[in-house]
Coordinates of C-alpha atoms (C1' of nucleotides) in Angstrom, one line a residue:
Chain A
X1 CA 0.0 0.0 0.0
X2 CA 1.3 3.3 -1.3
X3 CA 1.5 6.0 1.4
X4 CA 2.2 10.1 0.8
X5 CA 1.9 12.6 2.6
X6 CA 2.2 16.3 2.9
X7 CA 3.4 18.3 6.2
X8 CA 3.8 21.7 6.1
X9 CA 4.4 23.3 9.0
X10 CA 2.1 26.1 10.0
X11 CA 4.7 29.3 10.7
X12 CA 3.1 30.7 6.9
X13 CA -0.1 30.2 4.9
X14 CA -0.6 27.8 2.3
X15 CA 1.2 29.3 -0.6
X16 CA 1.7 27.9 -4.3
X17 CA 4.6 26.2 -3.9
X18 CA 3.3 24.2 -1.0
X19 CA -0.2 23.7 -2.3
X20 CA 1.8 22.1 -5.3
X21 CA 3.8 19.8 -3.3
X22 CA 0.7 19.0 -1.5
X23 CA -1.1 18.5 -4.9
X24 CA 1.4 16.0 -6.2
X25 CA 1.5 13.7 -3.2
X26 CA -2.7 13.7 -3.3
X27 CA -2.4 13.1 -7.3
X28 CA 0.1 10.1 -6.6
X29 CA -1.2 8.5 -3.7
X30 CA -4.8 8.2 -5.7
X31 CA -3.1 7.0 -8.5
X32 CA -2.0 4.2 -7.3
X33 CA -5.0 3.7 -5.0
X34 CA -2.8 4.6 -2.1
X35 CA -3.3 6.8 1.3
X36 CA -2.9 10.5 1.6
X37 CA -1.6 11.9 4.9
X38 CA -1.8 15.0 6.1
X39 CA 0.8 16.2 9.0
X40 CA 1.2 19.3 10.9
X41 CA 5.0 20.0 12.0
X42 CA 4.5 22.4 14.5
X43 CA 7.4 21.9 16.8
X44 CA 8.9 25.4 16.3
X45 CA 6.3 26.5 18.9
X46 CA 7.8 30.2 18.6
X47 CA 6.5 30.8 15.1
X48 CA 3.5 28.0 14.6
X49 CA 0.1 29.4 14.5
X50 CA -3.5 28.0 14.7
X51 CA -4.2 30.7 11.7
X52 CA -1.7 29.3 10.0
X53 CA -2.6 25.5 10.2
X54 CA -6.7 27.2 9.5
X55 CA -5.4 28.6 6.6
X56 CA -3.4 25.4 5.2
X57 CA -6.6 23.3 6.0
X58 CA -8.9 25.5 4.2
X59 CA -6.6 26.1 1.4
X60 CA -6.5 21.8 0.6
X61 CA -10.5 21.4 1.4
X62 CA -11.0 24.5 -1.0
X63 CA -8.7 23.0 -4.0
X64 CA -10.4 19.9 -3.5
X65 CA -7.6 17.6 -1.7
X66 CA -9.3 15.6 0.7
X67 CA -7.0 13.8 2.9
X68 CA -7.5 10.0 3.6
X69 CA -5.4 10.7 7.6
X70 CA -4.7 12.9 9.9
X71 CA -4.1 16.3 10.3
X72 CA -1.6 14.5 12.7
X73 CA 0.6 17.2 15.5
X74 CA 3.8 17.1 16.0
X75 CA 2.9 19.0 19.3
X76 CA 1.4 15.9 19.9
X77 CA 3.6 13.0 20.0
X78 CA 6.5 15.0 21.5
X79 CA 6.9 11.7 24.2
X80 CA 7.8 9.3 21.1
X81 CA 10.4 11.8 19.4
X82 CA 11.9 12.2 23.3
X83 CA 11.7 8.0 23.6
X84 CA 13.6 7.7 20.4
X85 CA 16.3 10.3 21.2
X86 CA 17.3 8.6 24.2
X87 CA 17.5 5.3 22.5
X88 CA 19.7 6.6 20.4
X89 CA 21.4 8.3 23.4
X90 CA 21.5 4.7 24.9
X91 CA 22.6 2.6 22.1
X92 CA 25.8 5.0 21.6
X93 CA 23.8 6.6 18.3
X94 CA 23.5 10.1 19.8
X95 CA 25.6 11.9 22.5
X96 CA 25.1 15.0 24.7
X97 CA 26.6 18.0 23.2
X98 CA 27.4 21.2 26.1
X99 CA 28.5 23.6 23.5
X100 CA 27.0 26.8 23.5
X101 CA 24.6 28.4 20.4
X102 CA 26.3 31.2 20.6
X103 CA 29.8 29.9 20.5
X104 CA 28.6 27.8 17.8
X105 CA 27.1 30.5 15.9
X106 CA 30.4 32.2 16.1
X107 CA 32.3 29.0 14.9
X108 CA 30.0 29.1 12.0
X109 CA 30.5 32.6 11.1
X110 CA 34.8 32.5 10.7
X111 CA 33.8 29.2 9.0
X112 CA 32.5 30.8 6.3
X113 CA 34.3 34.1 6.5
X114 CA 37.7 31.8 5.9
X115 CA 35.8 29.9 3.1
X116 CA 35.5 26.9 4.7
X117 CA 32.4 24.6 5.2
X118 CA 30.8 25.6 8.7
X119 CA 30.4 22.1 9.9
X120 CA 30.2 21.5 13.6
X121 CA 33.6 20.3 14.7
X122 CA 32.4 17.2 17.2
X123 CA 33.9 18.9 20.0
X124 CA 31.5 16.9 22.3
X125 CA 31.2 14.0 20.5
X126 CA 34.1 11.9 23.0
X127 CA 33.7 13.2 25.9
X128 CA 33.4 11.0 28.4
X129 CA 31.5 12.6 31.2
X130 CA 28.4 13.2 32.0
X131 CA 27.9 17.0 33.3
X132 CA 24.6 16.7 35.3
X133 CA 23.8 20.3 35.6
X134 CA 24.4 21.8 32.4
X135 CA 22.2 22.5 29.9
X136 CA 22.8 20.2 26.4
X137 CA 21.6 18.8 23.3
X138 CA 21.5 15.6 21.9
X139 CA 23.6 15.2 19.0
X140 CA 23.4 12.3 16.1
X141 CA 26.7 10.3 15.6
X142 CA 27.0 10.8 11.9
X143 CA 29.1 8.6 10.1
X144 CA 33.1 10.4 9.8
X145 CA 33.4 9.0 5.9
X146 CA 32.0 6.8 3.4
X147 CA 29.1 8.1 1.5
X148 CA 25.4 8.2 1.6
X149 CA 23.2 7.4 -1.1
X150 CA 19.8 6.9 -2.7
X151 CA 17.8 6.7 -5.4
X152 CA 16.0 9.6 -6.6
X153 CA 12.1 9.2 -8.3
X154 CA 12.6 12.2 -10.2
X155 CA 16.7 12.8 -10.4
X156 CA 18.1 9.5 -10.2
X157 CA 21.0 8.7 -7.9
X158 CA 22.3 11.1 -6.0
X159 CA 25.0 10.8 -3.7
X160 CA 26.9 12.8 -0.8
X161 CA 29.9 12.2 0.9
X162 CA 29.9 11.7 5.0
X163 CA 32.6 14.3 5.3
X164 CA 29.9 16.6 4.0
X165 CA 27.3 15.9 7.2
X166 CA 27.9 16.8 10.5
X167 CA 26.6 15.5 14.1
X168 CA 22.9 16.9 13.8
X169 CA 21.3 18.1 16.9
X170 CA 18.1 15.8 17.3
X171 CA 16.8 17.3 20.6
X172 CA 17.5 20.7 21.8
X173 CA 18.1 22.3 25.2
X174 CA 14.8 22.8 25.8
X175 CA 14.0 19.3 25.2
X176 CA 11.9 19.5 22.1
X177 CA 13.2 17.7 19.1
X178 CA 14.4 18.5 15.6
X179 CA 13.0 18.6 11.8
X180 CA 15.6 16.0 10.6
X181 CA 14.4 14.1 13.4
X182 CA 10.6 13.9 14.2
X183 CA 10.6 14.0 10.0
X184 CA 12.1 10.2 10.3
X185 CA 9.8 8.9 12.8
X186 CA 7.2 10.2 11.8
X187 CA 7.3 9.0 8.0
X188 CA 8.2 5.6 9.4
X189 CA 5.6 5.0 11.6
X190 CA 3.0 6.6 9.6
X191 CA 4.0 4.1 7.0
X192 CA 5.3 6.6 4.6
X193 CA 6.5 4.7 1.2
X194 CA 6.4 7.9 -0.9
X195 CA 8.1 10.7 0.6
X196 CA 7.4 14.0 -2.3
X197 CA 8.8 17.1 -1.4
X198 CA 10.6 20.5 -2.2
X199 CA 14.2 20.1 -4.0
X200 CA 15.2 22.3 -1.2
X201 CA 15.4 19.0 1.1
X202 CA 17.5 17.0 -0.9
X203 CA 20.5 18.0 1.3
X204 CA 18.2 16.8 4.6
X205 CA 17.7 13.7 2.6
X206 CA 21.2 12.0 3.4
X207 CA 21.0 12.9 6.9
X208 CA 17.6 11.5 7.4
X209 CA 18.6 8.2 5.5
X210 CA 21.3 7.9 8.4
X211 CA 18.4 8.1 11.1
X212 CA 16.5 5.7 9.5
X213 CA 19.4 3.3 9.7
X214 CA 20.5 4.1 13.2
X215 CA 16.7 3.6 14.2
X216 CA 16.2 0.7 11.8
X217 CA 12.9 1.3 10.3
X218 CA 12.1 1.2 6.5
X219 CA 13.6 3.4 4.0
X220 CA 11.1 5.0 2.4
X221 CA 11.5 6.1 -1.3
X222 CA 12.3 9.9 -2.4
X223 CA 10.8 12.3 -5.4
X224 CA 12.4 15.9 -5.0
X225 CA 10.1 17.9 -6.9
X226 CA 11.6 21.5 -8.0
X227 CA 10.6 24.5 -6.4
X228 CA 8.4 27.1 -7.9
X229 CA 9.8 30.2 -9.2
X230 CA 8.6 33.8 -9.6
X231 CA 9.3 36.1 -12.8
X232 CA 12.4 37.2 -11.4
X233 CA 13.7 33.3 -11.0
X234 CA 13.8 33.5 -7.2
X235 CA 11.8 31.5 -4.7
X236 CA 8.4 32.7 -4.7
X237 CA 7.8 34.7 -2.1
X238 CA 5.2 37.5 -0.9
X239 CA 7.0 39.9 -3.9
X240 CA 5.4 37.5 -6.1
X241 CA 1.7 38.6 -5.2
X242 CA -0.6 36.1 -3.6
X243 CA 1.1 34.6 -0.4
X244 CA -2.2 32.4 0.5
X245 CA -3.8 29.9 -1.7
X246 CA -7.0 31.7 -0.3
X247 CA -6.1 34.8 -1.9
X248 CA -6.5 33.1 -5.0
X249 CA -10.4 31.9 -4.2
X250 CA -11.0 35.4 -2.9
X251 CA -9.7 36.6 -6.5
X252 CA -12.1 34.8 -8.1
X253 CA -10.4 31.5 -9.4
X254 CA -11.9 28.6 -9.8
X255 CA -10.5 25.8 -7.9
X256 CA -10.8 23.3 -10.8
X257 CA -8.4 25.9 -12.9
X258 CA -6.0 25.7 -9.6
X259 CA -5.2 22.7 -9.6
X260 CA -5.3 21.8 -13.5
X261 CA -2.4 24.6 -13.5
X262 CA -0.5 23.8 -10.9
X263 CA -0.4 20.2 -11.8
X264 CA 0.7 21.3 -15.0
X265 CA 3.6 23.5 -13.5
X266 CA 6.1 20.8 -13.7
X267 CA 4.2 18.0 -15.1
X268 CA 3.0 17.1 -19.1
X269 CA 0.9 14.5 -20.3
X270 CA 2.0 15.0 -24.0
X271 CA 0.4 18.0 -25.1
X272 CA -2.9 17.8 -23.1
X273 CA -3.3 21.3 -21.3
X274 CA -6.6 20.7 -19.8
X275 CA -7.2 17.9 -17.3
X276 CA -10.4 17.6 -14.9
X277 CA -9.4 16.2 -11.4
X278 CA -10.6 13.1 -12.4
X279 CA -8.2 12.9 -15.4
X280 CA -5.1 13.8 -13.1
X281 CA -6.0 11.0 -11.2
X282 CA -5.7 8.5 -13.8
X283 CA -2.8 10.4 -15.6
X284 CA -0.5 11.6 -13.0
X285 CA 3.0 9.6 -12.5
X286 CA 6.0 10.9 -11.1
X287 CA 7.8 9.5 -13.8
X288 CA 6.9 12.9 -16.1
X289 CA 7.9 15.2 -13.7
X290 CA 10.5 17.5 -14.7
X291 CA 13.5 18.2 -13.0
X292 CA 13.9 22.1 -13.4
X293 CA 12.2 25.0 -11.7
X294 CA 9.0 26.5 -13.0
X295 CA 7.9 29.9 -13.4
X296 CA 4.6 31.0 -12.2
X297 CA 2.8 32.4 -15.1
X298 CA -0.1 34.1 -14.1
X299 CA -1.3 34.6 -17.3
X300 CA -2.2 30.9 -17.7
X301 CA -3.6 30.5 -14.6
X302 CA -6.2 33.6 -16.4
X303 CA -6.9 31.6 -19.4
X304 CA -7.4 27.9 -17.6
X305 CA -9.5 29.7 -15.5
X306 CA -11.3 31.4 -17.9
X307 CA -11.5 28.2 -20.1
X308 CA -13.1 26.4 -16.8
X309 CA -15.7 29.8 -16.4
X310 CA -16.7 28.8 -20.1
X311 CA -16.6 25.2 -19.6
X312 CA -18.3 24.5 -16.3
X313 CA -22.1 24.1 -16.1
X314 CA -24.0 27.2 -15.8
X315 CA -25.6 26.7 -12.6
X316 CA -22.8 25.9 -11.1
X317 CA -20.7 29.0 -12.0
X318 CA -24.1 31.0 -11.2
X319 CA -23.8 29.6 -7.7
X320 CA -20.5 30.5 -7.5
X321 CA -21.0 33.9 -8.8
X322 CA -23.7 35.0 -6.5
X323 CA -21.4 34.5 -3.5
X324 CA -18.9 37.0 -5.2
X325 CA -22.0 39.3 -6.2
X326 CA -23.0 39.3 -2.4
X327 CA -19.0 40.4 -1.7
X328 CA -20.1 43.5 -3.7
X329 CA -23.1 44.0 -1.6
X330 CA -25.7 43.1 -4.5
X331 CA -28.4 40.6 -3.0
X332 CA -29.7 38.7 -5.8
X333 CA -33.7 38.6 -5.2
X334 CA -34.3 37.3 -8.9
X335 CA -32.2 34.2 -8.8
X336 CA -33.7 33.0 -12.7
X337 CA -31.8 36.5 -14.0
X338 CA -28.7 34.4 -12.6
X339 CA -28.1 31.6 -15.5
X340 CA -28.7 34.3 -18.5
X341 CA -26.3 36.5 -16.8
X342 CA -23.5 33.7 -16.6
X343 CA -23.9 32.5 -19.8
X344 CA -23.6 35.7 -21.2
X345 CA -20.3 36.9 -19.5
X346 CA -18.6 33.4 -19.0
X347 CA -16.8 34.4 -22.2
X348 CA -15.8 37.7 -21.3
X349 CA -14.9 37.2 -17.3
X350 CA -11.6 35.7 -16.6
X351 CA -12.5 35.3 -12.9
X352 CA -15.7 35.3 -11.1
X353 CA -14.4 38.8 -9.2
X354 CA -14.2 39.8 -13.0
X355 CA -17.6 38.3 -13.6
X356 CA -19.4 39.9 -10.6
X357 CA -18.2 43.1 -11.1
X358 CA -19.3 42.9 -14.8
X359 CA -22.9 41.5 -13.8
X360 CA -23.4 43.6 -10.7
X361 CA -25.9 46.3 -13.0
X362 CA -28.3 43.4 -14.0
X363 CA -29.1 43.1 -10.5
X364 CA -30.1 46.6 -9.7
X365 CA -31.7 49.7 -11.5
X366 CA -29.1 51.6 -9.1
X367 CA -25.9 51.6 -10.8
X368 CA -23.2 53.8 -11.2
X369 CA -22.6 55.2 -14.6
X370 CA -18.5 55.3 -15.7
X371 CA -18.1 59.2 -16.0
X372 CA -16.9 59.0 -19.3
X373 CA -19.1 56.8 -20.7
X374 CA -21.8 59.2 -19.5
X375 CA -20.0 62.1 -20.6
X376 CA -19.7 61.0 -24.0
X377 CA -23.1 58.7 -24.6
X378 CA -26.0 60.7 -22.5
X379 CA -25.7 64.1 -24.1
X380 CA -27.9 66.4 -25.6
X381 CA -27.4 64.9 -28.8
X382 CA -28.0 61.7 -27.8
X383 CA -31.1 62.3 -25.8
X384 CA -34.0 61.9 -29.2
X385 CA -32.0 58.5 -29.3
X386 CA -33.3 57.6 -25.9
X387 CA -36.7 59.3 -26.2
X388 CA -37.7 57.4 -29.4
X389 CA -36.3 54.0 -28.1
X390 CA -38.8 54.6 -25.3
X391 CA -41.3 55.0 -27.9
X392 CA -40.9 52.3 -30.2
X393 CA -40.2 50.1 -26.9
X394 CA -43.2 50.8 -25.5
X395 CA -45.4 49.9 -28.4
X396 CA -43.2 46.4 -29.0
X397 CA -46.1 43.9 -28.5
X398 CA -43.2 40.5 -28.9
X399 CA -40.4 40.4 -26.9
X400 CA -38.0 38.8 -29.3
X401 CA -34.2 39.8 -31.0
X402 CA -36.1 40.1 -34.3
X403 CA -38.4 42.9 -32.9
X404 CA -35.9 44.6 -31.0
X405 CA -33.4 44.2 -33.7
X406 CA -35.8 46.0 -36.2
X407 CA -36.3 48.8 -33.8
X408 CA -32.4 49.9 -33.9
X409 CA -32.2 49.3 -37.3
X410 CA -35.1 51.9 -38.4
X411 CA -33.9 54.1 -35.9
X412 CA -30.0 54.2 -37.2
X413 CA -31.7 54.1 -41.0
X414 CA -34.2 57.3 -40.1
X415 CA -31.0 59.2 -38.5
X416 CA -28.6 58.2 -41.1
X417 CA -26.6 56.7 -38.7
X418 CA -24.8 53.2 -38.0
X419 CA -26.0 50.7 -35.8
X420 CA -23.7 50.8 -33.2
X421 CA -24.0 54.8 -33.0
X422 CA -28.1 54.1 -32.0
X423 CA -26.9 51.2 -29.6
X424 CA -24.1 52.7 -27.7
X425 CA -26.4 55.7 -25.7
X426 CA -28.7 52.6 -25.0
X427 CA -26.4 50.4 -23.8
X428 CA -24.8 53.4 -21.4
X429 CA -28.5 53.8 -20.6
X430 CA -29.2 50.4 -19.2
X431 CA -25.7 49.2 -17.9
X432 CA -23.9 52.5 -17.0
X433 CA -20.9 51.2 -19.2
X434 CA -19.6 51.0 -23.1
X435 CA -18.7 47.4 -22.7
X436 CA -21.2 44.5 -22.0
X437 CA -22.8 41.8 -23.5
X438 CA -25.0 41.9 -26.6
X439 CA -27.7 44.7 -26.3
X440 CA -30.5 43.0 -27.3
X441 CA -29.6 39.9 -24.2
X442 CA -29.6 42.9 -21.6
X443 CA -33.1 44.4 -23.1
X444 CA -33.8 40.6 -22.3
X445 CA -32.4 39.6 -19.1
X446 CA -33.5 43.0 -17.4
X447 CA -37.4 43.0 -18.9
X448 CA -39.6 45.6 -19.9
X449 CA -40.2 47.1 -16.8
X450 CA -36.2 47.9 -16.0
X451 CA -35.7 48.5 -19.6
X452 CA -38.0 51.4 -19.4
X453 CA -37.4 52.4 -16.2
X454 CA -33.3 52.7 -16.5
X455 CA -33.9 54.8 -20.4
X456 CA -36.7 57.1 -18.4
X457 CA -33.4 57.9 -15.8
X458 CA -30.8 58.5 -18.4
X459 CA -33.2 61.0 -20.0
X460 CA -33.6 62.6 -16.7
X461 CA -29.5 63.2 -16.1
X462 CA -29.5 64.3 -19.4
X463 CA -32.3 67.5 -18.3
Chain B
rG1 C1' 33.5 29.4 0.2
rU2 C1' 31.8 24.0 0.2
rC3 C1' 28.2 20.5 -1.3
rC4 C1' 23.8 19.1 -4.1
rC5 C1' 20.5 20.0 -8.2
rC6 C1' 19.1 22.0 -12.9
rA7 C1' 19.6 23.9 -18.3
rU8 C1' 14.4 23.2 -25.4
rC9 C1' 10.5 29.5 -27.9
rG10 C1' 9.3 35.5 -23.1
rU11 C1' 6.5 31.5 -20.0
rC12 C1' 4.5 26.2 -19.2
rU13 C1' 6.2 22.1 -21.8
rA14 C1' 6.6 17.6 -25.8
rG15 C1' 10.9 15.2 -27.7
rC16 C1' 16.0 13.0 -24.4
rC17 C1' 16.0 6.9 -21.2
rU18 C1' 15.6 3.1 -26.2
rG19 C1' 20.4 8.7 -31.3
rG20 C1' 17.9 9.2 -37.7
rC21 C1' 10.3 10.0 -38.0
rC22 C1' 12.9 17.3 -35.4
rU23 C1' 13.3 21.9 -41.8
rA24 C1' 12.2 20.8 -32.9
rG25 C1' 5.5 19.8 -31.8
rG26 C1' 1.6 21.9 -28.5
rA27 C1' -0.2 25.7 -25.0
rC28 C1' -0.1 30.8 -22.7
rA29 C1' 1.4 35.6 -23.9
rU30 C1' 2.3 38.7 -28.2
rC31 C1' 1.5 40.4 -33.4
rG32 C1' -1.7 40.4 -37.9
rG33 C1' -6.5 39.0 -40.2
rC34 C1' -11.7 37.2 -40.2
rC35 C1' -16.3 37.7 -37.5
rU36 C1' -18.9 41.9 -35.2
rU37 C1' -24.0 46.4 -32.0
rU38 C1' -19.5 47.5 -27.6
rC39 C1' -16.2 44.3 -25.1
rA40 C1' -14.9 39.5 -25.1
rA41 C1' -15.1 34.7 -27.0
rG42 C1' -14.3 32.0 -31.5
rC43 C1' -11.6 30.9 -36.1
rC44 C1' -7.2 31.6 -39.4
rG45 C1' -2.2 33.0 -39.8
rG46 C1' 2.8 35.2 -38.1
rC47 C1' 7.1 35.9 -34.7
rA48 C1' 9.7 32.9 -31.3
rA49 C1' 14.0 27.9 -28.4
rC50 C1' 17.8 23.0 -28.3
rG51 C1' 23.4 28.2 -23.3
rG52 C1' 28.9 27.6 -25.1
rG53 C1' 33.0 24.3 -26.4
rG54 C1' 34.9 19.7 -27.1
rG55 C1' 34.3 14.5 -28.1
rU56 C1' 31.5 9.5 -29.6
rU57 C1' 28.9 8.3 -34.2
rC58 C1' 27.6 7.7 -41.1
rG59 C1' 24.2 10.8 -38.1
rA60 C1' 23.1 14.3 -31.5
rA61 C1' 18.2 18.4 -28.8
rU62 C1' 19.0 13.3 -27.7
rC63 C1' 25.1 9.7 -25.2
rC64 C1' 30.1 11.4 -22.6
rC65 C1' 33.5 15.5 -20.7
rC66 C1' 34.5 20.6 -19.7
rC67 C1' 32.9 25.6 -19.2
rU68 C1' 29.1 29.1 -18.3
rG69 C1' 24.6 30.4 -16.2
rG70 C1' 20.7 29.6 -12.7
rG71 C1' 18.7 27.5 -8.3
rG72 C1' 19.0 25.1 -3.5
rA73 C1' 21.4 23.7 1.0
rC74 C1' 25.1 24.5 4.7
rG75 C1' 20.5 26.5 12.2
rC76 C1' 19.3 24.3 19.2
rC77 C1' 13.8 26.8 11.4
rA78 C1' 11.0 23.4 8.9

RNA sequence: GUCCCCAUCGUCUAGCCUGGCCUAGGACAUCGGCCUUUCAAGCCGGCAACGGGGGUUCGAAUCCCCCUGGGGACGCCA
C-alpha cells in the first residue's frame, strides 16, 4: 500500500509552492489507490500558528484535496520523538553535546568568512563525562566517511559524501526535538512509502537516511520535486503577489483551474493542457515530472481559469457567482436572471471577481454610470435616441431579438446613422458602461419594466 | 566558500532513457487577419528555443566530458 503525505508546518499560509507539493503527493497517492496523509509539523512552537494550520486546512479542502489521515501534531507525539532520542542516546547513536549556540554560531560565522564549510567540529562527541547540571543537546553520531546514497524518483541517484554531514542536533536544550528528526519517525511510523517534497530538502535527505538506519525502520522512497519560481527566477515569495492559496479563491479563481495549472507546472501528459481532477488522477505519474524549476505564469492561470468559467455548467458557475456578487453587496432577489447573466459573461470574465463586477448592474436599477461613458453617450445629442427608443419600446407587443433588432435598425436608417452609433447611448443607458454583452440579451435579461425604467433615468440626467 | 541539483521559444512544456520520424511539436502571452451592436469569446495566420565548447557516431536536442549560467542547502527553522 502506497502512502504520501504532505506536512507543512504552519509558521506561513498555504502558498503555491506548497499547495503544489501538497497537490502531487494527493495526485500520486490516488493513482495508485494509495493513502494520503496529512501532517502538521508544529514543533517550532515560537512561530506556529493555529491561523496558520486554519489557513493550510482551508486552502486543501477548498482545492479539493481531501485527505484520507490525519491532520496529525507534531505537538502531539512529543513523548515518542523524546523515547527515540534517548534510544539513540543509549545505544551509543547520539551523545550530549554542552556547547553553547552562541559559540557555535560564532564558529560558524569565521567558518565561512575563511571559506570553509561551517560544519560543527564534534567537539562533544568523545567526551566522556556526564555534566549533570548543564544544559545540552542531543547530537546524532553521523558517520566520519563513506558516502550516503539513494535513489531519486525524479533525479536518479544522487549521492553525498559523509565528510559533508555533521553530528545533527536531534533534541535541543529545551527538550523539544528537531525537523531531521521527528521527519524520520514520523514518515516511518506513519508508513510513509512515498516521501514528495521540495528540491530544497535534498541535502536533509542524506542525513535522514542515516536516522533511519541508526533507528532501523524502512527506508522510504524519495521524489524531490523542483521549487516554484517567480518572474524574477527567485523563490516565490510574498513579492510575487498572492502569499495564501486563499487569496486566489478570494480573487475569483476557480478551484478546478487551480489545480489543472498547478499540476501542469512541472508536469506534461504530451500535449494535453486541460485535465479535470478526475483525469489527473488517472494520468499523473511521477515519472513525467520535470526536473527544473517553473515559473509561475499568471497569465495561464487567467486563461485555464477562464476556459473552466466557459466550460463549467452554468448553474454551477451562477452559484459560485452569486457569493462573489454578495462580496459587492448586490443581494440577488431574482435568482432565474442568474443563468442568462453567466452565460452571457462566461466568455468575457476571466475570474468570477471579474464576472461579478461585470454582472453587478443586472441586478439593480441603481448603478453607477462610468463618467466618461456618460459624458460621452447621455448628451444632448443623444437624448431623441433615448426618447424614441422609449417609444418604439413601449409599443413592442413581442419580446424577441427580431423585434428589437428591427427597432435599432429603423432608428440608425431614419438618423442616417450606424447601428452601433443608436446602440451605444442605449447600452450606457441600461448598464452604465460602453462594454457588456449583446444589447438585445440585456433588453432581455432585465425585462420591460427595467428596460424602461433605466432609459426614463438616463433622459432625466441628461435634463 | 563548500556540497547538491538543474539547463528546449518570453513562460509552461513535448521530444532525451531506447540517437535518424525534429526543416524541434503543443499551449499561454504577443503580433496580424476574419467575425462583429461595444467588449470579449471563437476561427485563421505570423514571430519565437535545443546556453557555449569539445568529443563519440555515417548521423546528436537526444550519449560522454569541460565551461558558463541559474537554483537550492550548509541553524538548538521546517
Amino acid at each position: 500500500m502506497i502512502k504520501t503525505r504532505f506536512a507543512p508546518s504552519p509558521t506561513g499560509n498555504l502558498h503555491i509552492g506548497g499547495a503544489r507539493t501538497a497537490l502531487f503527493n494527493y495526485l500520486y497517492a490516488k493513482h495508485v489507490g494509495g493513502v494520503f496523509v496529512l501532517r502538521i509539523e508544529d514543533t517550532d512552537i515560537e512561530r506556529s500558528k493555529d491561523e496558520y494550520t486554519r489557513d493550510i486546512l482551508e486552502g486543501l479542502t477548498w482545492l479539493g484535496m481531501q485527505w484520507d489521515e490525519g491532520p496529525h501534531f507534531q505537538k502531539e507525539r512529543m513523548d515518542i520523538y523524546r523515547e527515540h532520542a534517548m534510544r539513540l542516546l543509549n545505544e551509543g547513536k547520539a551523545y550530549k553535546c554542552y556547547c553553547s549556540a552562541e559559540m557555535l554560531e560564532e564558529k560558524r560565522r569565521v567558518a565561512l568568512k575563511e571559506g570553509r564549510k561551517p560544519n560543527y567540529d564534534r567537539t562533544c562527541r568523545n567526551l566522556k563525562e556526564d555534566r549533570k547540571d548543564q544544559p545540552f543537546v542531543i547530537r546524532f553520531k553521523s558517520p566520519v566517511d563513506g558516502e550516503v546514497s539513494f535513489e531519486d524518483r525524479i533525479r536518479g541517484k544522487i549521492t553525498f559524501k559523509c565528510e559533508e554531514l555533521d553530528d545533527l542536533v536531534i533534541l535541543r536544550t529545551d527538550n523539544t526535538p528537531t525537523y531531521n528528526f521527528t521527519v524520520v519517525i514520523d514518515d516511518a511510523l506513519m508508513g510513509i512509502t512515498s516521501i514528495i517534497r521540495g528540491d530544497d530538502h535534498i541535502n536533509n535527505t542524506p542525513r535522514q537516511i542515516l536516522i533511519y538506519e541508526a533507528l532501523n525502520y524502512r527506508m522510504p522512497e524519495f521524489a524531490h520535486v523542483p521549487l516554484i519560481h517567480g518572474k524574477d527566477k527567485g523563490r516565490l515569495s510574498k513579492r510575487h503577489g498572492a502569499t495564501s492559496l486563499l487569496e486566489y479563491r478570494n480573487d475569483g479563481f476557480l478551484p478546478e483551474a487551480l489545480m489543472n495549472y498547478l499540476a501542469r507546472l512541472g508536469w506534461a501528459y504530451g500535449d494535453q493542457e486541460v485535465f479535470a481532477k478526475q483525469d489527473l488522477i488517472e494520468k499523473f505519474d511521477l515519472k513525467n515530472v520535470g526536473k527544473s524549476p517553473s515559473i509561475f505564469d499568471m497569465d495561464k492561470l487567467l486563461w485555464l481559469n477562464g476556459h473552466y468559467l466557459k466550460t463549467l455548467p452554468e448553474v454551477e458557475v451562477a452559484t459560485r457567482l452569486e457569493s462573489f456578487l454578495e462580496n459587492r453587496g448586490i443581494k440577488v432577489t431574482d435568482r432565474a436572471k442568474l443563468i442568462p447573466v453567466v452565460i452571457n459573461l462566461r466568455d468575457r470574465a476571466k475570474t468570477l471577481k471579474e464576472m461579478a463586477e461585470m454582472a453587478a448592474f443586472f441586478f439593480t436599477d441603481d448603478f453607477p454610470y462610468d463618467e466618461n461613458a456618460k459624458n460621452k453617450f447621455l448628451t444632448a445629442s443623444t437624448k431623441p435616441i433615448l426618447e424614441r427608443f422609449l417609444n418604439e419600446f413601449a409599443s413592442l407587443s413581442k419580446f424577441d431579438e427580431n423585434e428589437q433588432r428591427r427597432i435599432f435598425e429603423t432608428m440608425a436608417q431614419d438618423g442616417g446613422k450606424k447601428l452601433v452609433e443608436v446602440i451605444q447611448p442605449i447600452r450606457v443607458a441600461l448598464c452604465g458602461r460602453t462594454v457588456s454583452p449583446g444589447i438585445f440579451e440585456v433588453v432581455s435579461i432585465l425585462g420591460r419594466e427595467s428596460v424602461t425604467k433605466r432609459i426614463q433615468k438616463a433622459i432625466a440626467l441628461i435634463a
